[in-house]
Amino acid sequence: MNYRHAFHAGNPADVMKHAALARVLAYFTRKDAPFRVLDTHAGAGLYDLGGASALRTGEAEKGIETLLNAELAPDVAQLLGPYLDVVRNLRAQGGRRYPGSPALALALSRAQDRLIFCELHPEERAKLEKRLGDDGRAKILAQDGYQALGAHLPPRERRGLVLVDPPFEEPGEFHRMVAGLEAAYRRFATGVFMLWYPIKDLQAVDRFRREVANLGLPKTLRVELDFAEVRKRDTLSGSGLIIVNPPFTLAEEMRTILTAISPLMAFDGKGRVRVSWLTAER
Ligand SMILES: C[S@@+](CC[C@H](N)C(=O)[O-])C[C@H]1O[C@@H](n2cnc3c(N)ncnc32)[C@H](O)[C@@H]1O
């Protein structure tokens, strides 16, 4: 396990994922009923974009840095508000800190909500514990994220979001995600499931989409953003999210957000957005 998210924090793929995560949690908080977040691959929780790892790749420049400096139309600014407010509040405390999914989810949750973060890498987990472990709503586990899908679902609250965001450094990750989704859905059919994937190997992505569609889950949304036109086999040209049971507002919200921000974040100044249903809505 060599992957370290600090090199990639705040890049366009992270922005897209975190914008969607924030929209789902903003929707959940419309009702008082508590919810649970299960983040199967949590990472270190919070990052320093001024630190050596982030500066080495500079990936956040085309991502969150561009977004923070952009003039957004009012509807886009409003949809991105919950996410960008968390980022701005962190910065107001000094430095160039950026929330990973755990810090973002905690910031958007309330006293009655609970969060489980799984992180297998001991150093990343130690950072996560140091940075966010004091929050009594969070449980940080040294557990395999895919096993956690079996162990922690369904949540007591019967309302919740499962984020599956693996590093894709080992072969077979797409397949593990499909198998994990199938097993998790069987246990928690009303949950919202969000799976992140890289667009690098187009054939693998096509196969993955087909396998997800073949599960036949009733409401499965595909959201993709391409940052680069030329797709070299080993270069990240975009990223995607599969979202099962999205809030009914999410497809349109993500279309609005990504259509506005893709020209800013794409390397050719254009960017392509795809928001479509893999399985028909019921
Ligand atoms: C892409 S990063 C997570 C980023 C995070 N979700 C965010 O948005 O800020 C993936 C993380 O999964 C961890 N990891 C890898 N395999 C795992 C597994 N089987 N179970 C749990 N964590 C794992 C890696 O150490 C890495 O920190």
Short mmCIF file of C-alpha atoms and ligand atoms in Angstrom, two decimals:
data_model
loop_
_atom_site.label_atom_id
_atom_site.label_comp_id
_atom_site.label_asym_id
_atom_site.label_seq_id
_atom_site.Cartn_x
_atom_site.Cartn_y
_atom_site.Cartn_z
CA MET A 1 0.00 0.00 0.00
CA ASN A 2 1.96 2.98 -1.30
CA TYR A 3 -0.88 5.33 -2.10
CA ARG A 4 -0.87 8.62 -0.16
CA HIS A 5 -3.80 10.89 -0.74
CA ALA A 6 -1.79 13.96 0.33
CA PHE A 7 -0.30 14.05 -3.20
CA HIS A 8 -3.75 14.33 -4.76
CA ALA A 9 -5.84 16.19 -2.20
CA GLY A 10 -7.90 19.00 -3.70
CA ASN A 11 -7.33 17.97 -7.32
CA PRO A 12 -10.23 18.06 -9.82
CA ALA A 13 -11.19 14.45 -9.05
CA ASP A 14 -11.28 15.22 -5.33
CA VAL A 15 -13.33 18.37 -5.91
CA MET A 16 -15.93 16.50 -7.91
CA LYS A 17 -16.20 13.73 -5.29
CA HIS A 18 -16.33 16.13 -2.35
CA ALA A 19 -18.88 18.39 -4.06
CA ALA A 20 -21.18 15.36 -4.49
CA LEU A 21 -20.55 14.17 -0.93
CA ALA A 22 -21.49 17.61 0.40
CA ARG A 23 -24.69 17.72 -1.67
CA VAL A 24 -25.82 14.35 -0.31
CA LEU A 25 -25.15 15.40 3.30
CA ALA A 26 -26.83 18.78 2.76
CA TYR A 27 -29.88 16.84 1.59
CA PHE A 28 -29.78 14.52 4.61
CA THR A 29 -29.69 17.44 7.02
CA ARG A 30 -33.01 18.76 5.73
CA LYS A 31 -34.58 16.28 8.15
CA ASP A 32 -33.76 15.99 11.85
CA ALA A 33 -33.56 12.19 11.77
CA PRO A 34 -29.97 11.04 12.38
CA PHE A 35 -27.87 9.46 9.65
CA ARG A 36 -24.72 7.39 9.46
CA VAL A 37 -21.73 7.83 7.16
CA LEU A 38 -19.55 4.83 6.39
CA ASP A 39 -16.35 5.95 4.65
CA THR A 40 -14.66 2.68 3.69
CA HIS A 41 -11.34 4.19 2.52
CA ALA A 42 -10.95 7.27 4.64
CA GLY A 43 -7.35 8.45 4.16
CA ALA A 44 -5.72 10.89 6.59
CA GLY A 45 -8.84 13.04 6.97
CA LEU A 46 -7.37 16.50 6.53
CA TYR A 47 -4.51 17.75 4.33
CA ASP A 48 -2.10 20.63 4.11
CA LEU A 49 -1.99 21.91 0.53
CA GLY A 50 1.06 23.97 1.46
CA GLY A 51 2.91 20.82 2.55
CA ALA A 52 5.65 19.07 0.61
CA SER A 53 3.48 16.26 -0.83
CA ALA A 54 0.81 18.55 -2.25
CA LEU A 55 3.36 21.05 -3.57
CA ARG A 56 5.32 18.27 -5.27
CA THR A 57 2.42 17.42 -7.60
CA GLY A 58 0.67 20.81 -7.64
CA GLU A 59 -2.57 18.96 -8.39
CA ALA A 60 -4.73 21.21 -6.22
CA GLU A 61 -3.96 24.22 -8.42
CA LYS A 62 -6.37 23.10 -11.16
CA GLY A 63 -8.79 21.85 -8.53
CA ILE A 64 -9.76 23.58 -5.31
CA GLU A 65 -7.43 26.58 -5.77
CA THR A 66 -9.01 27.43 -9.12
CA LEU A 67 -12.47 26.89 -7.72
CA LEU A 68 -11.90 29.12 -4.68
CA ASN A 69 -10.76 31.94 -6.96
CA ALA A 70 -13.50 31.53 -9.56
CA GLU A 71 -16.48 33.81 -9.98
CA LEU A 72 -19.39 31.42 -9.85
CA ALA A 73 -22.94 32.06 -10.98
CA PRO A 74 -25.27 32.44 -7.97
CA ASP A 75 -26.98 29.05 -8.44
CA VAL A 76 -23.62 27.26 -8.66
CA ALA A 77 -22.21 29.17 -5.68
CA GLN A 78 -25.28 28.20 -3.70
CA LEU A 79 -25.00 24.50 -4.57
CA LEU A 80 -21.28 24.49 -3.75
CA GLY A 81 -21.84 26.56 -0.61
CA PRO A 82 -21.80 23.76 1.99
CA TYR A 83 -18.56 22.30 0.55
CA LEU A 84 -16.73 25.57 -0.06
CA ASP A 85 -17.76 26.97 3.32
CA VAL A 86 -16.01 24.04 5.02
CA VAL A 87 -12.87 24.70 2.96
CA ARG A 88 -12.98 28.45 3.64
CA ASN A 89 -13.57 27.94 7.37
CA LEU A 90 -10.53 25.70 7.56
CA ARG A 91 -8.43 28.29 5.75
CA ALA A 92 -9.68 31.00 8.02
CA GLN A 93 -7.96 29.10 10.83
CA GLY A 94 -4.65 29.55 9.02
CA GLY A 95 -2.63 27.69 6.39
CA ARG A 96 -3.90 25.97 3.29
CA ARG A 97 -5.73 23.09 4.89
CA TYR A 98 -8.11 21.00 2.82
CA PRO A 99 -10.72 18.55 4.13
CA GLY A 100 -10.56 14.94 3.09
CA SER A 101 -13.86 13.07 3.08
CA PRO A 102 -13.77 12.50 6.89
CA ALA A 103 -13.24 16.17 7.80
CA LEU A 104 -15.84 17.26 5.26
CA ALA A 105 -18.41 14.69 6.41
CA LEU A 106 -17.87 15.62 10.06
CA ALA A 107 -18.21 19.32 9.32
CA LEU A 108 -21.53 18.70 7.55
CA SER A 109 -22.95 16.36 10.18
CA ARG A 110 -24.84 17.23 13.35
CA ALA A 111 -24.67 16.11 16.99
CA GLN A 112 -27.12 13.24 16.35
CA ASP A 113 -25.22 11.79 13.36
CA ARG A 114 -22.52 9.09 13.48
CA LEU A 115 -19.57 8.37 11.21
CA ILE A 116 -17.35 5.34 10.69
CA PHE A 117 -13.98 5.75 8.99
CA CYS A 118 -11.95 2.73 7.87
CA GLU A 119 -8.30 3.17 7.01
CA LEU A 120 -5.91 0.25 6.68
CA HIS A 121 -2.63 2.09 6.34
CA PRO A 122 -1.18 2.56 9.85
CA GLU A 123 0.45 5.95 9.17
CA GLU A 124 -2.60 7.38 7.43
CA ARG A 125 -4.80 6.05 10.21
CA ALA A 126 -2.56 7.60 12.87
CA LYS A 127 -2.90 10.98 11.14
CA LEU A 128 -6.66 10.54 10.91
CA GLU A 129 -6.81 9.74 14.62
CA LYS A 130 -4.65 12.71 15.51
CA ARG A 131 -6.57 15.11 13.29
CA LEU A 132 -10.17 14.00 13.87
CA GLY A 133 -10.14 11.31 16.56
CA ASP A 134 -11.32 13.66 19.31
CA ASP A 135 -14.72 14.00 17.72
CA GLY A 136 -17.04 11.72 19.68
CA ARG A 137 -19.30 11.14 16.65
CA ALA A 138 -16.50 9.43 14.72
CA LYS A 139 -15.23 5.88 15.01
CA ILE A 140 -11.90 5.23 13.30
CA LEU A 141 -11.26 1.60 12.46
CA ALA A 142 -8.27 -0.40 11.23
CA GLN A 143 -10.61 -2.49 9.14
CA ASP A 144 -10.67 -3.45 5.50
CA GLY A 145 -13.22 -1.15 3.87
CA TYR A 146 -14.89 -3.93 1.91
CA GLN A 147 -15.27 -6.07 5.04
CA ALA A 148 -16.76 -3.06 6.77
CA LEU A 149 -19.63 -3.12 4.27
CA GLY A 150 -20.67 -6.43 5.76
CA ALA A 151 -19.85 -5.58 9.36
CA HIS A 152 -21.51 -2.17 9.69
CA LEU A 153 -24.55 -2.31 7.43
CA PRO A 154 -27.37 -1.68 7.85
CA PRO A 155 -26.74 1.16 10.28
CA ARG A 156 -28.97 1.51 13.32
CA GLU A 157 -30.25 4.83 11.95
CA ARG A 158 -31.49 3.12 8.72
CA ARG A 159 -30.45 6.28 6.92
CA GLY A 160 -27.02 6.87 5.58
CA LEU A 161 -24.30 7.30 3.01
CA VAL A 162 -21.62 4.77 2.14
CA LEU A 163 -18.57 6.21 0.37
CA VAL A 164 -16.24 3.72 -1.33
CA ASP A 165 -13.10 5.52 -2.48
CA PRO A 166 -10.22 3.03 -2.85
CA PRO A 167 -6.76 3.92 -4.14
CA PHE A 168 -6.86 1.77 -7.31
CA GLU A 169 -3.27 0.66 -6.86
CA GLU A 170 -3.99 -3.08 -6.91
CA PRO A 171 -5.53 -4.97 -9.83
CA GLY A 172 -9.13 -6.04 -9.36
CA GLU A 173 -10.37 -2.86 -7.64
CA PHE A 174 -13.25 -2.36 -10.07
CA HIS A 175 -14.37 -5.91 -9.48
CA ARG A 176 -14.10 -5.57 -5.69
CA MET A 177 -16.24 -2.42 -5.86
CA VAL A 178 -19.00 -4.17 -7.81
CA ALA A 179 -18.99 -7.17 -5.47
CA GLY A 180 -18.91 -4.84 -2.45
CA LEU A 181 -21.81 -2.79 -3.78
CA GLU A 182 -23.90 -5.88 -4.44
CA ALA A 183 -23.32 -7.24 -0.93
CA ALA A 184 -23.83 -3.87 0.73
CA TYR A 185 -27.05 -3.14 -1.15
CA ARG A 186 -28.46 -6.49 -0.06
CA ARG A 187 -27.98 -5.42 3.57
CA PHE A 188 -29.03 -1.79 3.21
CA ALA A 189 -31.25 -1.30 0.17
CA THR A 190 -32.33 2.21 1.18
CA GLY A 191 -28.79 3.54 1.67
CA VAL A 192 -27.05 6.00 -0.60
CA PHE A 193 -23.92 4.43 -2.07
CA MET A 194 -21.22 6.53 -3.71
CA LEU A 195 -18.36 4.80 -5.52
CA TRP A 196 -15.45 6.80 -6.91
CA TYR A 197 -13.43 5.59 -9.91
CA PRO A 198 -10.61 6.88 -12.09
CA ILE A 199 -11.07 7.30 -15.85
CA LYS A 200 -7.78 6.02 -17.13
CA ASP A 201 -8.34 2.69 -18.81
CA LEU A 202 -11.50 3.21 -20.87
CA GLN A 203 -12.16 -0.48 -21.42
CA ALA A 204 -11.98 -1.16 -17.70
CA VAL A 205 -14.36 1.72 -17.03
CA ASP A 206 -16.82 0.44 -19.67
CA ARG A 207 -16.73 -3.03 -18.17
CA PHE A 208 -17.25 -1.61 -14.69
CA ARG A 209 -20.28 0.44 -15.78
CA ARG A 210 -21.78 -2.62 -17.45
CA GLU A 211 -21.22 -4.76 -14.36
CA VAL A 212 -22.82 -2.13 -12.13
CA ALA A 213 -25.78 -1.82 -14.51
CA ASN A 214 -26.14 -5.62 -14.56
CA LEU A 215 -26.68 -5.63 -10.80
CA GLY A 216 -30.06 -4.18 -11.74
CA LEU A 217 -30.30 -1.87 -8.73
CA PRO A 218 -33.23 0.43 -9.36
CA LYS A 219 -31.65 3.88 -9.15
CA THR A 220 -28.06 4.08 -10.29
CA LEU A 221 -26.62 7.39 -11.43
CA ARG A 222 -23.35 7.82 -13.31
CA VAL A 223 -21.57 11.16 -12.99
CA GLU A 224 -18.33 11.69 -14.89
CA LEU A 225 -16.00 14.57 -15.52
CA ASP A 226 -13.17 14.48 -18.05
CA PHE A 227 -10.33 16.91 -17.47
CA ALA A 228 -8.24 15.98 -20.47
CA GLU A 229 -9.15 15.22 -24.05
CA VAL A 230 -6.25 12.96 -24.92
CA ARG A 231 -6.61 9.70 -23.10
CA LYS A 232 -3.27 8.07 -22.65
CA ARG A 233 -3.68 4.68 -21.09
CA ASP A 234 -1.82 5.47 -17.89
CA THR A 235 -2.87 9.07 -17.40
CA LEU A 236 -5.88 10.09 -15.38
CA SER A 237 -8.10 11.82 -17.91
CA GLY A 238 -11.14 12.10 -15.69
CA SER A 239 -13.02 10.64 -12.79
CA GLY A 240 -16.43 9.25 -12.11
CA LEU A 241 -18.94 8.47 -9.43
CA ILE A 242 -21.55 5.76 -9.33
CA ILE A 243 -24.30 6.84 -6.98
CA VAL A 244 -27.02 4.40 -6.01
CA ASN A 245 -30.22 5.86 -4.49
CA PRO A 246 -29.11 9.47 -4.91
CA PRO A 247 -31.34 12.16 -3.42
CA PHE A 248 -33.82 13.06 -6.17
CA THR A 249 -32.19 16.47 -6.54
CA LEU A 250 -28.64 15.22 -7.07
CA ALA A 251 -28.52 14.48 -10.81
CA GLU A 252 -29.54 18.01 -11.73
CA GLU A 253 -27.38 19.54 -9.03
CA MET A 254 -24.29 17.70 -10.24
CA ARG A 255 -25.03 18.61 -13.84
CA THR A 256 -25.24 22.28 -12.88
CA ILE A 257 -22.10 22.17 -10.76
CA LEU A 258 -19.94 20.22 -13.18
CA THR A 259 -21.06 22.10 -16.27
CA ALA A 260 -19.96 25.31 -14.54
CA ILE A 261 -16.67 24.09 -13.13
CA SER A 262 -15.43 21.71 -15.83
CA PRO A 263 -14.12 24.49 -18.14
CA LEU A 264 -12.16 25.85 -15.16
CA MET A 265 -10.60 22.56 -14.19
CA ALA A 266 -10.08 20.88 -17.56
CA PHE A 267 -6.56 21.04 -18.92
CA ASP A 268 -7.76 21.96 -22.42
CA GLY A 269 -10.15 24.58 -21.03
CA LYS A 270 -13.20 22.57 -22.10
CA GLY A 271 -13.94 19.52 -20.01
CA ARG A 272 -16.73 17.06 -20.58
CA VAL A 273 -19.51 16.16 -18.20
CA ARG A 274 -21.72 13.09 -18.28
CA VAL A 275 -24.64 12.67 -15.91
CA SER A 276 -26.90 9.77 -16.82
CA TRP A 277 -28.87 6.94 -15.30
CA LEU A 278 -27.25 3.52 -15.65
CA THR A 279 -30.47 1.93 -14.57
CA ALA A 280 -33.83 3.55 -15.08
CA GLU A 281 -35.41 5.41 -12.22
CA ARG A 282 -38.40 3.69 -10.76
C1 LIG B 1 -8.25 7.64 -2.24
S1 LIG B 1 -7.71 7.52 -0.59
C2 LIG B 1 -9.11 8.07 0.33
C3 LIG B 1 -9.43 9.52 0.19
C4 LIG B 1 -10.61 9.98 1.03
N1 LIG B 1 -11.78 9.16 0.83
C5 LIG B 1 -10.96 11.42 0.74
O1 LIG B 1 -11.84 11.70 -0.11
O2 LIG B 1 -10.37 12.31 1.36
C6 LIG B 1 -7.78 5.78 -0.29
C7 LIG B 1 -7.30 5.32 1.09
O3 LIG B 1 -7.68 3.95 1.27
C8 LIG B 1 -6.70 3.31 2.07
N2 LIG B 1 -6.88 1.86 1.83
C9 LIG B 1 -6.35 1.09 0.86
N3 LIG B 1 -6.89 -0.15 0.89
C10 LIG B 1 -7.81 -0.15 1.90
C11 LIG B 1 -8.73 -1.11 2.40
N4 LIG B 1 -8.83 -2.33 1.85
N5 LIG B 1 -9.53 -0.77 3.43
C12 LIG B 1 -9.46 0.47 3.98
N6 LIG B 1 -8.61 1.43 3.57
C13 LIG B 1 -7.79 1.12 2.53
C14 LIG B 1 -5.40 3.90 1.58
O4 LIG B 1 -4.39 3.76 2.56
C15 LIG B 1 -5.79 5.35 1.32
O5 LIG B 1 -5.52 6.16 2.43
#
